[in-house]
Structures are given as structure tokens and as C-alpha cells.
Amino acid sequence: MGDDAKAPESASDELAAVWSALGNAGSIARQRRIADLFEGEDGAARFESWSAAHGDLLLDWSKTNVDAGTRDLLLALADKAGVAKARERMFSGEIVNNTDVRPALHTALRNLSGHPVCVDGKDVMPEIASTLRRMREFADAVRSGEVAAFGGGRFRDVVHIGIGGSQLGPEMACLALEPYHDGPRIHFLANVDGASAAQIMDRLDPATTLVLVASKSFTTPETMLNARTIRAWLASDLGDDGANAHLAAVSSADGLAREFGVPDDRIFGFADWVGGRLSMWGPVGLPLMLAIGGSDFRSFMEGGHMMDRHFREAELSENLPVLLALAGIWHANVMGYGSRAILPYDHRLGRFAAFVQQVDMESNGKSRRMDGSRVARDTGPVVWGEPGTNAQHSVAQLLHQGTRIVPVEFIVARRGHEAGLAAHHRMLVANCLAQAEALMTGQSRESVARDLEGRGLSGADLRLQAAHRMFDGNRPSITIMYDRLDPYTLGRIVALYEHRVFVEAAIWGINCFDQWGVELGKVLAGELLSCIDKGRLPDDRDGSTRGLLDSLMS
Ligand code: F6P
């Protein structure tokens, strides 16, 4: 799979014809260098033609091996695959998650349009607005000290306990928006490894620590064990009532949160039609609101909302999420590249790749189409990444000279927050652009050889050195550039990636809103935990698992 557009999977002949034409375009592209697309009359305008913008947010996909004809085919693919219709179904609250049988309305959490959003004929916006108001009142009160610690005094630290979608988004955003922090310090506890809880308990003082338990289901075993451990830590210092006074919860299961001891007015709920990995716009974003305050949080929401409007209203050919998705489809399905790297040249986006990994891989790591049939071509690629310039000293070797081609997505701000360190930013940006250029242009054996000759090398030595030092180039990248990483821009970038994943799923015909692939491991872990607790080897396991259990328990 992934080599070309082999078997048409759709009943639609038109769609099959587009996939087939894309396969032919891929064969031509494999004989062509990306850099050549910048030559000639069309080439001079390529940057403008292969860029799209939302205000200062620029998406440049000119350094991909897509020519004008191929771009038209990709747009036809989006059209024939029904992207526009799928998009409307999602925004209007139809059941787009067909296995959980519910809508996917994370966009309603950031809907600042004043227009209603209906589920089963009922406008859900009043409830969302009321929860947002309560979040804001709570965040303001914690930040001002009005909501105080049990023994009096301000909460100085907040521990947010949650995992996956209940952690990655807010953690990524808290780091990204550090310059806007003026509230309590925020810490995240996700891993069930006791090392993580121990770190929190060693470093913080229970007397001044507020604990948020964030779990959509309020049953995730790792989160619940961490929550029990941290609650016991609070209680050992403050007693039971004191511990409860230091708790708040974010969940769709308010009953379970109440049972855990969280006071009613500290439970912030959201509907089950908000997917965990898309939930940071509502109560799951509470740690971000505590850190940066309600007004900056609103700017973040505005960014998401404006990207929603752009996604919903802009022509496909100008539509940032659509174009980013089409580049992804081209690389994954036509060129056969199995992964994509996200390299933010913005230090505070250090957790962005980890966040997108969940949004992308949990959403689109699927083998079945919506109707249950097996997909006929590859779906979500492996997503990974590291911030630049660090990445240049770790992963760049493979990106430039490895046998596998990895399309790279560079993310970079025109300006940093550190006005006094402008020299750093200039060097950062120069490195970002240089990486993209080097990936595309490479360096020929001849030019390397000339250089080596100039330095006195000749014969076998020269040939050996030139072979190792040359770069094939012709490796694609996309660059996303914006003025500065402020709350509004972060909101736009997050929504851009969310919608990109949705568009790719619509083209593949898969449901990007469920995650059945994580369930089996959970069940087996429960069974094995019971064996470990009882110290009994199970009979019904494979030899390797039994051997490892035996070794563990001996
Ligand atoms: O990893 C599976 C998953 O269900 C994710 O989809 C989700 O974000 C995470 O677990 C946490 O779930 P919860 O918020 O219910 O604790």
C-alpha cells in the first residue's frame, strides 16, 4: 500500500479515477526534482501560488513535489470524497462518530459566533457558556486568592492529573504560552509510574496545592490511581475535609467525581460528544485558564473559532486545513512516505509534536472504513517530532541522508517574545529556513568533489569523502509561519491540525473520532494486574507473557 493509487476503494467511479490519475502524477513526480518546480515562468510565482494564509498565519507548501495539475487532482479528490459535506455534518452536530453513535462537537466549545449549535434539536450553547462562566469565576477566584487553601493563603501550585486527551493539550498549551502566565504554577501528572507521583509529592507542599482530576470517563485506571495517591498525600497533611477542599474535577461523569469527594461547585462537566483529544477548549483547559487567566484563554478560543470559520467558509483551494491535509495525503498515499515529522522552531512548542501525535495517530490510525470494510490504502502516518534547533543535532542526519524520506512540517514565528535576545531569534529562523532548503536542494557529488579538490583531496580519498558528504536532496517540507506564539495564534494552529486530521479521515472514509484500538491493552492490563496482585501465574497466556510474569514474580 502507499505506493500508488492501486485499487479504487470507493463505489464512486469518479473518485477512483482521481486516485488513479494521482497515481500517474506520482510516477511523474518520482522522476522530477522539487527544486525544478521553482524554475521557469511558473516557478517564479510558485511561492505565492503554493502559499495560503489566515491573517499572519502562512502555510507554504511550495517545497513539495506537487505541480499545478497534481494540485488540481488533490482538490478534486477532496471534492469527490465529500470533504465539504462531511465538514458540514460535523459542524452541524450530526452523528459523525458512527461507532460511539454521537456527534463530534469540540468546535461548539469555542463557538463564539453567538449562533446556536443543536444536538437532538436542543441548543447546547447555553450549557457550554454557563460552564465556561463557572470555569472563569473559579479560575479568577483561585488566581486572586479568594478561593484559598484549607489552612488559608493562596494556592501556589496546581497539579493537573489526567492522561492522553485529558493531559496532552493543556500541558502543551501551558508550555507554549509561558510568557502569559501570571497565575499559580501548573504541574502535570499523567504516567501511572510511581516515579511521576513521587516527583510531585517531593517537590510540592500539600498545604498550598490545588489538585484537578481530569478524566472524561473518570474511570481511566492510571488517572484514578494517581488521583487516589495524591488525595491521600493531601489528606495526610490536611485531613479528609482539607483534602476535599483542595480538589476540583473535570469530567463528563460528574457522579463519579462527586463520589470521589470533589465538592459539587468544583466539578466542571462536558458532554460525551467532545472527544478527549479535542477537549482542551473546555474544562480540560482549566489549568491553562488558571495559568494565563480568563481573558487570554478567550483569545486562545477565538483563535480556534476563527480557524473553524476559515475551515468552514474558505474555498478548498485557499483552505489551510484542507491544503495541509492534501499534502499529507499526497505524501502518505501517493509518494508512500510512512511518517511525518513536526519540527517547531519555537522552543515553547516543545510538546506540540506529542500533542499532535495523539490527535493524529489516535484519530487516523485505523484500518476500517466507516462501513466496517477494510481500507484499501494506507491511513494515518507515524507522527513524530522535536523542536529545532535541537532536532538538527539528533534526528536531522536521517532526514537529510537516510534511506526513508520523511516529509517535515516546520513551524516558526517571525518574532520571539524575547526582544532583548533578537540575535537568538535570527539564528533560530535562519536555521529553520536552512533546513528546509537543504532538504530540498541537497548538494551534488560534483559540487562536494569540487570543494574537496580545492582542499587538496584527490583520487580514492576524494571519491570516498564525496560519496559520504553529498546530499540527494529532493525531500519535501511544509513551513507554517506566524508573527508570534500568542494565545490567539496557538488556538489557530491547534484547530488547523485538528481539522487537517478530520479532512484526511474524510478522504480515507474512516471515523476519526473513536479509538477502539486502545481498548484491548486496557483489558489485558487489568487481567495481568490481578495475576500480579495474587502472585499467580495464569494458564491461558502465551509462553512469553507467562515467562515474563514468572521472572517478575520470582
Ligand atoms: O488512550 C485512550 C483514551 O481513552 C484517550 O482517548 C483519552 O484521551 C484518554 O484515554 C484519557 O481518557 P479519560 O479522559 O476518560 O481519562
Coordinates of C-alpha atoms and ligand atoms in Angstrom, one line a residue:
M1 CA 0.0 0.0 0.0
G2 CA 1.0 3.6 -0.3
D3 CA 3.0 3.1 -3.5
D4 CA 0.4 4.4 -5.9
A5 CA -3.3 4.7 -6.2
K6 CA -3.9 1.0 -6.8
A7 CA -7.3 -0.4 -6.1
P8 CA -10.1 2.2 -6.0
E9 CA -11.9 1.6 -2.8
S10 CA -14.9 3.8 -3.4
A11 CA -18.0 2.9 -5.3
S12 CA -17.7 6.3 -7.0
D13 CA -16.0 5.8 -10.3
E14 CA -15.1 9.5 -10.3
L15 CA -13.3 9.1 -7.1
A16 CA -11.5 6.0 -8.4
A17 CA -10.5 7.9 -11.5
V18 CA -9.0 10.7 -9.4
W19 CA -7.0 8.3 -7.3
S20 CA -5.8 6.6 -10.5
A21 CA -4.7 10.0 -12.0
L22 CA -2.9 10.8 -8.8
G23 CA -1.0 7.5 -9.1
N24 CA 0.1 8.6 -12.6
A25 CA 1.1 12.0 -11.2
G26 CA 3.1 10.2 -8.5
S27 CA 5.0 8.3 -11.2
I28 CA 5.9 11.6 -12.9
A29 CA 6.8 13.3 -9.6
R30 CA 9.2 10.5 -8.8
Q31 CA 11.2 11.4 -11.9
R32 CA 11.3 15.1 -11.1
R33 CA 13.1 17.2 -8.5
I34 CA 11.1 19.5 -6.3
A35 CA 13.7 22.3 -6.9
D36 CA 12.9 22.2 -10.6
L37 CA 9.4 23.3 -9.9
F38 CA 10.8 26.7 -9.0
E39 CA 12.4 27.1 -12.4
G40 CA 10.8 28.8 -15.4
E41 CA 7.9 31.2 -15.7
D42 CA 5.5 29.3 -13.3
G43 CA 8.4 28.6 -10.9
A44 CA 8.9 32.3 -10.2
A45 CA 5.4 32.6 -8.8
R46 CA 5.4 29.2 -7.1
F47 CA 5.9 30.5 -3.6
E48 CA 2.8 32.8 -3.9
S49 CA 0.8 30.1 -5.7
W50 CA 1.6 27.4 -3.1
S51 CA 1.0 29.5 -0.1
A52 CA -2.2 30.2 1.7
A53 CA -2.8 32.5 4.7
H54 CA -5.1 33.2 7.5
G55 CA -4.0 36.8 8.5
D56 CA -0.4 36.5 9.6
L57 CA -0.5 32.7 9.6
L58 CA 1.1 31.4 6.5
L59 CA 1.2 27.9 5.1
D60 CA 3.9 27.4 2.5
W61 CA 3.7 24.0 0.7
S62 CA 5.8 25.0 -2.3
K63 CA 8.6 22.7 -1.3
T64 CA 6.5 19.6 -2.1
N65 CA 6.6 17.7 -5.4
V66 CA 3.2 18.9 -6.3
D67 CA 2.7 20.7 -9.6
A68 CA -0.4 22.6 -10.8
G69 CA -2.0 19.6 -12.4
T70 CA -1.5 17.5 -9.3
R71 CA -2.8 20.2 -7.1
D72 CA -6.0 20.3 -9.1
L73 CA -6.3 16.5 -8.8
L74 CA -5.8 16.7 -5.0
L75 CA -8.5 19.3 -4.8
A76 CA -10.7 17.2 -7.0
L77 CA -10.1 14.3 -4.5
A78 CA -11.2 16.4 -1.6
D79 CA -14.3 17.4 -3.6
K80 CA -15.2 13.9 -4.8
A81 CA -14.5 12.4 -1.4
G82 CA -17.2 14.7 0.0
V83 CA -15.0 16.7 2.4
A84 CA -17.2 19.8 2.3
K85 CA -20.3 17.7 3.1
A86 CA -18.5 15.8 5.9
R87 CA -17.3 19.2 7.3
E88 CA -20.9 20.5 7.4
R89 CA -22.1 17.3 9.0
M90 CA -19.5 17.7 11.8
F91 CA -20.2 21.4 12.4
S92 CA -23.9 21.0 12.5
G93 CA -23.9 18.3 15.1
E94 CA -24.8 15.2 13.0
I95 CA -23.7 11.8 14.1
V96 CA -20.2 11.7 12.6
N97 CA -18.8 9.3 15.1
N98 CA -20.8 6.3 14.0
T99 CA -19.4 3.6 16.3
D100 CA -20.0 5.7 19.5
V101 CA -23.1 6.9 17.8
R102 CA -22.7 10.6 18.6
P103 CA -21.7 13.9 17.1
A104 CA -18.2 15.4 17.4
L105 CA -18.7 19.0 18.6
H106 CA -15.4 20.2 20.1
T107 CA -16.0 23.2 17.8
A108 CA -19.0 24.1 19.9
L109 CA -16.7 24.6 22.9
R110 CA -15.1 27.5 21.1
N111 CA -18.1 28.7 19.2
L112 CA -18.0 32.5 19.8
S113 CA -20.4 33.3 16.9
G114 CA -23.5 33.7 19.0
H115 CA -25.2 31.1 16.8
P116 CA -26.8 28.0 18.3
V117 CA -25.4 24.6 17.9
C118 CA -28.0 21.8 18.2
V119 CA -27.8 18.2 19.3
D120 CA -31.1 16.3 19.0
G121 CA -32.8 19.6 18.4
K122 CA -31.5 21.2 21.6
D123 CA -29.1 24.2 21.6
V124 CA -26.1 23.2 23.5
M125 CA -24.5 26.6 23.7
P126 CA -26.2 27.9 26.9
E127 CA -24.8 24.9 28.9
I128 CA -21.3 25.4 27.3
A129 CA -21.5 29.2 28.1
S130 CA -22.5 28.5 31.7
T131 CA -19.7 26.0 32.3
L132 CA -17.2 28.5 30.8
R133 CA -18.6 31.2 33.1
R134 CA -18.1 28.9 36.1
M135 CA -14.6 28.0 35.0
R136 CA -13.7 31.6 34.7
E137 CA -15.2 32.5 38.1
F138 CA -13.3 29.6 39.7
A139 CA -10.0 30.5 37.9
D140 CA -10.3 34.2 38.8
A141 CA -11.0 33.3 42.4
V142 CA -8.0 30.9 42.7
R143 CA -5.8 33.4 41.0
S144 CA -6.9 36.2 43.3
G145 CA -6.7 34.1 46.4
E146 CA -10.4 34.4 47.1
V147 CA -10.6 30.6 46.8
A148 CA -8.0 29.9 49.3
A149 CA -6.1 26.8 50.6
F150 CA -7.7 24.9 53.5
G151 CA -5.4 26.5 56.1
G152 CA -5.7 29.9 54.4
G153 CA -3.4 31.6 51.9
R154 CA -3.2 31.3 48.2
F155 CA -2.9 28.2 46.1
R156 CA 0.7 28.4 44.8
D157 CA 0.7 25.2 42.8
V158 CA -1.8 23.3 40.7
V159 CA -1.5 19.6 39.9
H160 CA -3.5 18.5 36.9
I161 CA -4.0 14.7 37.0
G162 CA -5.0 13.3 33.7
I163 CA -3.7 11.3 30.7
G164 CA -3.9 11.4 26.9
G165 CA -6.5 13.9 25.8
S166 CA -7.0 15.0 29.4
Q167 CA -3.4 16.0 29.6
L168 CA -1.5 16.5 26.3
G169 CA -3.4 19.5 25.1
P170 CA -3.3 21.6 28.3
E171 CA 0.2 20.6 29.0
M172 CA 1.4 21.6 25.5
A173 CA -0.6 24.9 25.7
C174 CA 0.7 25.7 29.2
L175 CA 4.3 25.4 28.0
A176 CA 3.5 27.2 24.7
L177 CA 2.0 30.2 26.5
E178 CA 4.5 30.6 29.3
P179 CA 5.1 34.3 28.6
Y180 CA 1.4 34.8 29.5
H181 CA 1.5 33.0 32.8
D182 CA 0.6 35.1 35.8
G183 CA -1.2 32.6 37.9
P184 CA -0.2 29.6 40.1
R185 CA 2.4 27.2 38.8
I186 CA 0.9 24.3 36.9
H187 CA 2.2 20.7 37.1
F188 CA 1.0 17.6 35.2
L189 CA 0.7 14.1 36.5
A190 CA -0.1 11.6 33.8
N191 CA 2.1 8.5 34.0
V192 CA 1.0 5.8 36.4
D193 CA 4.7 5.2 37.1
G194 CA 5.1 6.0 40.8
A195 CA 8.2 8.0 39.8
S196 CA 5.9 10.6 38.4
A197 CA 3.7 10.9 41.5
A198 CA 6.7 10.8 43.8
Q199 CA 8.2 13.8 41.9
I200 CA 5.1 15.8 42.6
M201 CA 4.9 14.9 46.2
D202 CA 8.6 15.5 46.8
R203 CA 8.5 18.9 45.2
L204 CA 5.2 20.4 46.3
D205 CA 3.6 21.4 49.6
P206 CA 0.1 19.9 50.0
A207 CA -0.9 23.0 52.1
T208 CA -0.7 25.2 49.1
T209 CA -1.5 22.8 46.2
L210 CA -4.8 22.6 44.3
V211 CA -5.5 19.3 42.6
L212 CA -7.5 19.0 39.4
V213 CA -8.6 15.5 38.4
A214 CA -9.3 15.5 34.7
S215 CA -10.8 12.4 33.2
K216 CA -13.7 12.4 30.7
S217 CA -14.7 8.9 31.9
F218 CA -13.4 9.3 35.5
T219 CA -12.5 5.6 35.2
T220 CA -9.1 5.6 33.5
P221 CA -7.2 3.4 35.9
E222 CA -3.9 5.3 35.7
T223 CA -5.6 8.6 36.4
M224 CA -7.7 7.2 39.2
L225 CA -4.7 5.6 40.9
N226 CA -2.7 8.8 40.7
A227 CA -5.8 10.7 42.0
R228 CA -6.1 8.4 45.0
T229 CA -2.4 8.7 45.8
I230 CA -2.4 12.4 45.6
R231 CA -5.6 12.7 47.6
A232 CA -4.0 10.5 50.3
W233 CA -1.0 12.8 50.3
L234 CA -3.3 15.8 50.7
A235 CA -5.3 14.1 53.5
S236 CA -2.1 13.1 55.4
D237 CA -1.4 16.8 55.8
L238 CA -4.8 18.4 55.8
G239 CA -7.2 15.7 56.9
D240 CA -10.1 14.4 54.9
D241 CA -12.1 17.7 54.7
G242 CA -8.9 19.6 53.9
A243 CA -8.1 17.2 51.1
N244 CA -11.6 17.6 49.6
A245 CA -11.2 21.4 49.8
H246 CA -8.1 21.1 47.6
L247 CA -9.8 19.1 44.9
A248 CA -11.6 20.0 41.7
A249 CA -12.6 17.8 38.8
V250 CA -13.1 17.9 35.1
S251 CA -15.2 15.2 33.7
S252 CA -18.2 14.0 31.7
A253 CA -19.1 11.7 34.6
D254 CA -20.0 14.2 37.4
G255 CA -21.5 11.5 39.6
L256 CA -18.2 9.6 39.8
A257 CA -16.3 12.9 40.5
R258 CA -18.7 13.6 43.4
E259 CA -18.2 10.1 44.8
F260 CA -14.5 10.7 44.8
G261 CA -15.1 13.6 47.2
V262 CA -15.0 16.6 44.9
P263 CA -17.3 19.4 46.0
D264 CA -20.2 20.0 43.6
D265 CA -19.3 23.5 42.7
R266 CA -15.8 22.3 41.8
I267 CA -16.9 19.9 39.1
F268 CA -16.7 21.1 35.6
G269 CA -18.5 18.9 33.1
F270 CA -18.6 18.5 29.4
A271 CA -20.7 16.4 27.1
D272 CA -19.6 13.0 25.7
W273 CA -19.7 14.3 22.2
V274 CA -16.4 16.2 22.9
G275 CA -13.6 13.8 22.1
G276 CA -10.9 13.6 24.8
R277 CA -8.1 14.5 22.4
L278 CA -10.1 17.5 21.2
S279 CA -11.2 18.7 24.6
M280 CA -8.8 21.3 25.6
W281 CA -11.1 24.1 24.6
G282 CA -13.5 23.5 27.5
P283 CA -13.0 22.4 31.1
V284 CA -10.0 20.2 30.2
G285 CA -8.3 23.6 29.5
L286 CA -8.8 24.7 33.1
P287 CA -5.1 24.5 34.0
L288 CA -4.4 26.8 31.1
M289 CA -7.0 29.3 32.3
L290 CA -5.6 29.2 35.8
A291 CA -2.1 29.9 34.4
I292 CA -2.9 32.7 31.9
G293 CA -6.3 34.0 33.1
G294 CA -9.7 34.1 31.5
S295 CA -9.1 36.9 29.0
D296 CA -6.0 35.2 27.4
F297 CA -7.9 31.9 27.4
R298 CA -10.6 33.6 25.5
S299 CA -8.1 34.8 22.9
F300 CA -7.0 31.2 22.6
M301 CA -10.6 30.2 22.0
E302 CA -11.0 33.0 19.5
G303 CA -8.0 31.6 17.5
G304 CA -9.7 28.2 17.4
H305 CA -13.0 29.7 16.4
M306 CA -11.5 31.8 13.7
M307 CA -9.8 28.8 12.2
D308 CA -13.2 27.0 12.4
R309 CA -14.7 29.8 10.4
H310 CA -11.9 29.7 7.9
F311 CA -12.2 26.0 7.5
R312 CA -15.9 26.1 7.1
E313 CA -16.0 29.1 4.7
A314 CA -12.9 29.3 2.6
E315 CA -12.6 27.7 -0.8
L316 CA -10.9 24.3 -0.7
S317 CA -8.1 25.8 -2.7
E318 CA -7.4 28.5 -0.1
N319 CA -8.3 26.4 2.9
L320 CA -5.4 25.9 5.3
P321 CA -6.6 22.6 6.9
V322 CA -7.6 21.2 3.5
L323 CA -4.3 22.1 1.9
L324 CA -2.3 20.7 4.8
A325 CA -4.4 17.5 4.6
L326 CA -3.9 17.2 0.9
A327 CA -0.2 17.5 1.2
G328 CA -0.4 14.7 3.8
I329 CA -2.5 12.5 1.5
W330 CA -0.1 13.1 -1.3
H331 CA 2.9 12.1 0.8
A332 CA 1.2 9.1 2.6
N333 CA -0.8 7.6 -0.3
V334 CA 0.9 8.6 -3.5
M335 CA 4.5 9.0 -2.6
G336 CA 4.4 6.2 0.0
Y337 CA 6.1 8.1 2.9
G338 CA 5.1 6.3 6.1
S339 CA 5.7 9.1 8.6
R340 CA 5.7 12.8 9.0
A341 CA 7.9 14.9 11.3
I342 CA 6.8 18.1 13.0
L343 CA 9.7 20.3 13.9
P344 CA 8.7 23.5 15.6
Y345 CA 11.3 26.2 15.6
D346 CA 9.6 27.7 18.6
H347 CA 11.0 26.3 21.8
R348 CA 7.8 26.6 23.7
L349 CA 6.1 24.3 21.2
G350 CA 8.3 21.6 22.7
R351 CA 5.3 19.4 23.4
F352 CA 3.4 20.2 20.2
A353 CA 4.5 17.0 18.4
A354 CA 3.4 14.9 21.4
F355 CA 0.1 16.6 21.3
V356 CA -0.4 16.2 17.6
Q357 CA 0.7 12.6 17.8
Q358 CA -2.4 11.8 19.8
V359 CA -4.7 14.0 17.7
D360 CA -3.4 12.4 14.5
M361 CA -2.5 8.8 15.4
E362 CA -5.4 8.1 17.8
S363 CA -7.8 9.6 15.3
N364 CA -6.5 8.2 12.0
G365 CA -4.6 5.1 13.0
K366 CA -7.4 2.9 11.6
S367 CA -7.8 0.0 9.2
R368 CA -11.5 0.1 8.8
R369 CA -13.7 2.4 6.9
M370 CA -16.9 3.8 8.4
D371 CA -18.9 0.9 7.0
G372 CA -16.6 -1.7 8.6
S373 CA -14.8 -2.7 5.4
R374 CA -11.0 -2.8 5.3
V375 CA -9.4 0.3 3.9
A376 CA -7.7 -0.2 0.6
R377 CA -4.8 2.2 1.1
D378 CA -2.7 3.5 4.0
T379 CA -4.2 5.8 6.6
G380 CA -2.6 7.9 9.3
P381 CA 1.2 8.0 9.1
V382 CA 3.5 7.8 12.1
V383 CA 3.8 11.4 13.5
W384 CA 6.9 12.4 15.5
G385 CA 9.0 15.5 16.1
E386 CA 11.4 17.5 18.1
P387 CA 11.8 21.3 18.4
G388 CA 14.6 22.9 16.3
T389 CA 17.4 23.7 16.6
N390 CA 17.8 20.7 18.9
A391 CA 16.4 18.4 16.2
Q392 CA 19.3 19.3 14.0
H393 CA 21.6 17.6 16.4
S394 CA 19.6 14.5 16.8
V395 CA 17.2 13.5 14.0
A396 CA 18.4 15.6 11.1
Q397 CA 21.0 13.1 9.9
L398 CA 18.3 10.6 8.9
L399 CA 16.1 13.4 7.5
H400 CA 18.9 14.5 5.2
Q401 CA 20.7 11.3 4.3
G402 CA 18.6 8.3 5.4
T403 CA 17.0 5.9 3.0
R404 CA 13.5 6.8 4.1
I405 CA 12.0 10.1 3.1
V406 CA 10.2 11.9 5.9
P407 CA 8.2 15.0 4.9
V408 CA 8.8 17.7 7.5
E409 CA 6.5 20.3 8.8
F410 CA 8.4 23.4 10.1
I411 CA 6.6 25.7 12.4
V412 CA 8.2 29.1 13.1
A413 CA 7.4 32.6 14.5
R414 CA 8.6 35.7 12.7
R415 CA 9.3 37.2 16.1
G416 CA 10.1 35.8 19.5
H417 CA 8.9 37.1 22.9
E418 CA 12.4 37.9 24.0
A419 CA 13.0 41.3 22.5
G420 CA 16.4 41.5 24.2
L421 CA 17.5 38.3 22.6
A422 CA 16.8 39.1 19.0
A423 CA 20.1 37.6 17.9
H424 CA 18.9 34.2 19.1
H425 CA 15.7 34.5 17.1
R426 CA 17.6 35.5 13.9
M427 CA 19.8 32.4 14.3
L428 CA 16.8 30.2 15.0
V429 CA 14.9 31.4 12.0
A430 CA 18.0 31.1 9.7
N431 CA 18.4 27.5 10.8
C432 CA 14.8 26.7 10.2
L433 CA 14.9 28.1 6.6
A434 CA 18.2 26.4 6.0
Q435 CA 16.9 23.0 7.0
A436 CA 14.0 23.3 4.6
E437 CA 16.3 24.5 1.8
A438 CA 18.9 21.8 2.5
L439 CA 16.2 19.1 2.4
M440 CA 15.0 20.3 -1.0
T441 CA 18.2 21.2 -2.8
G442 CA 20.7 18.8 -1.3
Q443 CA 24.2 19.0 -2.5
S444 CA 25.5 17.2 -5.6
R445 CA 28.5 14.9 -5.6
E446 CA 30.2 17.2 -8.2
S447 CA 29.9 20.3 -6.0
V448 CA 31.2 18.4 -3.0
A449 CA 34.0 17.0 -5.0
R450 CA 35.0 20.4 -6.3
D451 CA 35.1 21.7 -2.8
L452 CA 37.2 18.8 -1.6
E453 CA 39.5 19.2 -4.5
G454 CA 40.1 22.8 -3.5
R455 CA 41.1 21.5 -0.1
G456 CA 43.7 19.2 -1.7
L457 CA 41.9 15.9 -1.8
S458 CA 42.1 13.6 -4.9
G459 CA 41.7 10.1 -6.2
A460 CA 40.1 7.4 -4.0
D461 CA 40.1 9.7 -0.9
L462 CA 38.1 12.3 -2.8
R463 CA 35.6 9.8 -4.1
L464 CA 35.0 8.3 -0.7
Q465 CA 34.6 11.6 1.0
A466 CA 32.3 13.0 -1.7
A467 CA 30.1 9.9 -1.6
H468 CA 29.6 10.4 2.1
R469 CA 29.2 14.2 2.1
M470 CA 26.8 14.6 -0.8
F471 CA 23.1 15.1 -0.2
D472 CA 20.4 13.7 -2.5
G473 CA 18.0 16.5 -1.5
N474 CA 14.6 16.4 -3.1
R475 CA 13.0 15.9 0.3
P476 CA 9.7 17.7 0.8
S477 CA 8.8 20.1 3.6
I478 CA 6.0 22.5 4.6
T479 CA 6.5 25.6 6.5
I480 CA 4.0 27.3 8.8
M481 CA 4.9 30.8 9.8
Y482 CA 3.2 33.3 12.1
D483 CA 4.0 36.6 13.8
R484 CA 4.3 35.4 17.4
L485 CA 3.1 32.5 19.5
D486 CA 0.4 34.3 21.4
P487 CA -2.9 32.7 22.7
Y488 CA -4.8 33.6 19.5
T489 CA -2.2 32.0 17.2
L490 CA -1.8 28.9 19.3
G491 CA -5.6 28.5 19.1
R492 CA -5.4 28.8 15.3
I493 CA -2.6 26.3 15.0
V494 CA -4.2 23.7 17.2
A495 CA -7.5 23.9 15.3
L496 CA -5.6 23.8 12.0
Y497 CA -4.1 20.4 13.0
E498 CA -7.4 19.1 14.3
H499 CA -9.2 19.9 11.1
R500 CA -6.3 18.6 9.0
V501 CA -6.8 15.2 10.7
F502 CA -10.5 15.4 10.0
V503 CA -10.1 16.1 6.3
E504 CA -7.6 13.3 5.8
A505 CA -10.1 10.9 7.6
A506 CA -12.9 12.1 5.3
I507 CA -10.8 11.3 2.3
W508 CA -10.0 7.9 3.7
G509 CA -13.6 7.3 4.7
I510 CA -12.7 6.5 8.3
N511 CA -14.1 7.6 11.6
C512 CA -11.5 9.8 13.2
F513 CA -13.5 10.2 16.5
D514 CA -13.4 6.7 18.0
Q515 CA -10.3 4.8 19.4
W516 CA -11.2 1.2 19.8
G517 CA -7.5 0.3 19.2
V518 CA -6.6 1.3 22.8
E519 CA -9.1 -1.0 24.5
L520 CA -7.6 -4.4 24.3
G521 CA -4.4 -3.3 26.1
K522 CA -6.6 -1.9 28.9
V523 CA -8.5 -5.1 29.4
L524 CA -5.3 -7.3 29.3
A525 CA -3.6 -4.9 31.8
G526 CA -6.5 -5.4 34.2
E527 CA -6.2 -9.1 34.0
L528 CA -2.5 -9.2 34.4
L529 CA -2.6 -6.8 37.3
S530 CA -4.9 -9.2 39.1
C531 CA -2.4 -12.1 38.4
I532 CA 0.4 -9.9 39.8
D533 CA -1.6 -8.9 42.8
K534 CA -2.4 -12.5 43.6
G535 CA 1.1 -13.7 42.7
R536 CA -0.5 -16.4 40.5
L537 CA 0.7 -17.4 37.0
P538 CA -2.2 -17.6 34.5
D539 CA -2.6 -20.8 32.4
D540 CA -4.3 -19.1 29.5
R541 CA -1.4 -16.8 28.4
D542 CA 1.3 -17.2 25.7
G543 CA 4.7 -18.6 26.7
S544 CA 6.4 -15.2 26.5
T545 CA 3.9 -13.4 28.8
R546 CA 4.0 -16.3 31.3
G547 CA 7.8 -16.3 31.2
L548 CA 8.0 -12.6 31.9
L549 CA 5.4 -12.8 34.7
D550 CA 7.3 -15.6 36.2
S551 CA 10.5 -13.6 36.1
L552 CA 8.7 -10.6 37.6
M553 CA 7.2 -12.5 40.4
S554 CA 10.2 -14.7 41.3
Ligands
F6P1 O1 -6.0 6.4 25.5 C1 -7.3 6.2 25.4 C2 -8.1 7.4 26.0 O2 -9.5 6.9 26.0 C3 -8.0 8.7 25.2 O3 -8.8 8.7 24.1 C4 -8.3 9.6 26.2 O4 -7.9 10.9 25.9 C5 -7.5 9.1 27.4 O5 -7.7 7.7 27.3 C6 -8.0 9.5 28.8 O6 -9.3 9.3 29.0 P1 -10.2 9.9 30.2 O7 -10.2 11.4 29.9 O8 -11.5 9.3 30.1 O9 -9.4 9.6 31.5

